[in-house]
Amino acid sequence: MLDTLKALCALPGVSGMEDAVRAYIRRRAERCADSVKEDVMGNLIVTKRGTKRSGRKLMLAAHMDEVGLMITDITREGYLKFGCVGSIDRRILLGKSVKVGPNLRPGLIGLKAIHLVPKSERDTVPQVQDMYIDVGASSREEAEKLVRLGDTAVFDETAFTFGRMVKAKAIDDRLGCTVLLHLLESELPVDCTFVFTVQEEVGTRGALAAAFRVKPDVALIVEGTTAADLPSVKTNKRICAPGEGVVIPFMDRGTIYDRELYALLTELAERNGIPWQTKTYIAGGTDAAAVQRSVGGVQTAGIAAAVRNIHSPACVAAVDDLQQVYALAYLFLQEMGARYGSL
Amino acid sequence: MNTADVLLRLSETDGPSGFEDRVAKEITKLLAPLTDEVARDVMGNVIGVRRCGRPNARRLLLDAHIDEIGFIVTGYDNGFVRFSVIGGVDARMLPARAIRFLTEPPVRGVIMTLPPHILEEADSDKPFAMDALFVDVGMTDEEVRAALPRGTAAVYDAGAVRLNENVICGKALDDRSCFAVILDALERLRGEDLPVDVYVMASTQEEVGVRGATAGAFAVDPDYAVILDVGHGKTPDASGTGLLEFGGGCGVAVGPNMNRKYTDRILRAAEEKGIPHQIEVIPTGSSGTNARAVQISREGVATALLSLPLKYMHSPSEMVHLADMDACARLLCEAVRAAGEVD
């Protein structure tokens, strides 16, 4: 699973430009699924039959898109101006390597040398509109050969493991995509629809359309979620911590998760010795917000792995958590089969 | 190996100030075939000499520093590493950045940041303070104390890449690119009858205050010196006077820190040979390079300073232009040939 995660994280997929991620997932899904469809938004909707038919329609969702940049202008000197797609703390942009456009042209978000920074500027952060990407072009004409306006840029894709951790861009939510793919490639206890959504980072826009099409009774959203467990952060604001088990949220800024399913998930984890935690601070949101309110309402739960440095080039997750999230998702499907399934 | 390949190799070899052993080893290998003798002094400087065979020949020192900026472990906090910087690091560039420690094998880590989800909008206006930065190495507190004792050095987890046919982008190009220029010049001068004994110094600890060259120049006791260091290339956020045109040729520094006669002779050669060059005016007594110490070593040294234009100095993505490196190597050859002529 770790290899799948690294491969998925390496692919560019800024919201609205998820093509490479979708193509990868599609290739693998087609080998084991019963149906694979792409909807008009770009969501990938995959069904697979399990041992049992389910009396209640089950949907699992993970989003393919990641936060990133979009090229808005090219200067006379050949530098690229950009805006942010999704929520990015602009402090993490300074001096970072990026890959621009479908051909992944290497570039750099420039920041003048420290020697040239006057004291009055040391304690400030340039505005995004004052930042620029240097792709090594020496004129607008040269840059235009490499980049088009509206191209997206992703953070450098280098991924590696260190200690108990894995570092990559876009772990939010390629981790969810990884878990869903590996479930798809497993024997399923019950029929299930897997939805790989687009545009989560710009307002859970893909999931809305996908849920409307699938019309599930029960949905499980699989995510990489915000961890802030640093020594400088007060205890409750740490939210959750990598390596301390599957995150089962009861509430975030977008959703109050279904109480029955929340209780079920925590109980399944307890009963099967899967370490779990919940979020100690109400922050963030997921596709659950869109899915829960779609059609006539959907019973919606979430599970996630805790991710440090989320929405940055260096997201960090615990390798063990990946397996644990998969295990709990599988137990959840088993339980759904036992409760609502028939042969 | 061509100059670009030499630079790529030197860039990925780690050597922050005071910890230059690895890069010094590489340098010794590269320097040996081009000189009569190579040795390392007590400060760690690598010094090679190519003798001209004349009795009582005058001595010319060519210097480029081989240390780079970096980090050093100062303590621990719940498994995270606390660190300080070696040399001029802009702390604004550090959050969500990977670094590697000079252990065997190298331990990698990620500098932590906080997720936008728990930040207020105004938080992004102020950079993270150094004491709010931690490195995650994926270990427990006990493990990290054993693996990374206080005083362990680290560098940006980067090497260099060719951005396009002209531009190389990576870490430690300050000042390894200039050492690559010296090697290139020695290659071009191979077999040529030279007017002086040429000493080549790969100096240490420049980034923390020109320390290696201070001792090294005293030992070599040269009559002339050419210091090669990088100079700031213009970027959209840095375009004031005194900055170099990127791709505009070799910078020739003019000012009190540089010997006027030798500098004028070099400029004349540049004109005569049609070598692309630009004047870098440095009105201060110190150029901020090894020229600061070498010029006033012992009874004074006729010192010139050649500046290779470089963008984003002290970032992991410094950029140099291969045409500028070529111009610097050509002009350096002229400076060597002319060394005997200046009194």
Short mmCIF file of C-alpha atoms in Angstrom, two decimals, chain A residues 114-115, chain B residues 14-20 65-74 82-91 94 99-102 111 130 149-156 172 174 176 204-211 313-315 318:
data_model
loop_
_atom_site.label_atom_id
_atom_site.label_comp_id
_atom_site.label_asym_id
_atom_site.label_seq_id
_atom_site.Cartn_x
_atom_site.Cartn_y
_atom_site.Cartn_z
CA ILE A 114 18.43 36.83 2.72
CA HIS A 115 21.32 39.26 2.13
CA ASP B 14 26.94 17.61 1.75
CA GLY B 15 29.26 19.99 3.56
CA PRO B 16 27.87 22.70 5.82
CA SER B 17 30.42 25.01 7.43
CA GLY B 18 32.62 23.07 9.84
CA PHE B 19 31.46 19.74 8.42
CA GLU B 20 33.08 19.83 4.97
CA HIS B 65 34.68 28.09 -0.73
CA ILE B 66 33.20 24.62 -0.47
CA ASP B 67 31.06 24.96 2.64
CA GLU B 68 27.33 25.54 2.44
CA ILE B 69 24.72 26.86 4.82
CA GLY B 70 22.96 24.29 6.98
CA PHE B 71 21.47 23.33 10.31
CA ILE B 72 22.64 21.82 13.57
CA VAL B 73 20.84 19.85 16.27
CA THR B 74 20.56 21.76 19.54
CA ARG B 82 15.20 21.45 17.82
CA PHE B 83 17.85 23.08 15.68
CA SER B 84 19.84 26.17 14.95
CA VAL B 85 21.16 27.41 11.63
CA ILE B 86 24.70 27.39 10.26
CA GLY B 87 25.26 30.55 8.22
CA GLY B 88 22.68 32.89 6.70
CA VAL B 89 19.44 30.96 6.47
CA ASP B 90 16.17 32.78 5.85
CA ALA B 91 13.92 31.05 8.40
CA LEU B 94 11.95 26.49 6.34
CA ILE B 99 16.36 18.27 5.45
CA ARG B 100 18.91 15.49 5.85
CA PHE B 101 21.39 14.96 8.64
CA LEU B 102 25.04 14.13 8.10
CA ILE B 111 10.49 20.78 9.26
CA MET B 130 12.79 29.93 14.79
CA PRO B 149 23.22 13.70 19.13
CA ARG B 150 23.41 17.43 19.76
CA GLY B 151 25.85 18.94 17.29
CA THR B 152 24.77 16.75 14.36
CA ALA B 153 24.75 18.89 11.23
CA ALA B 154 22.16 18.86 8.46
CA VAL B 155 21.54 20.41 5.06
CA TYR B 156 18.58 20.91 2.76
CA ALA B 172 25.09 24.70 -2.43
CA ASP B 174 27.04 28.94 -3.62
CA ARG B 176 30.49 24.93 -5.52
CA THR B 204 35.98 26.03 4.52
CA GLN B 205 33.72 28.02 6.84
CA GLU B 206 33.14 31.00 4.56
CA GLU B 207 29.46 31.11 5.43
CA VAL B 208 30.16 31.67 9.10
CA GLY B 209 32.69 34.45 8.58
CA VAL B 210 35.46 33.75 6.07
CA ARG B 211 37.32 31.57 8.58
CA MET B 313 21.26 32.66 -2.82
CA HIS B 314 21.14 30.47 0.31
CA SER B 315 17.97 28.72 -0.78
CA GLU B 318 19.87 28.50 -6.19
#
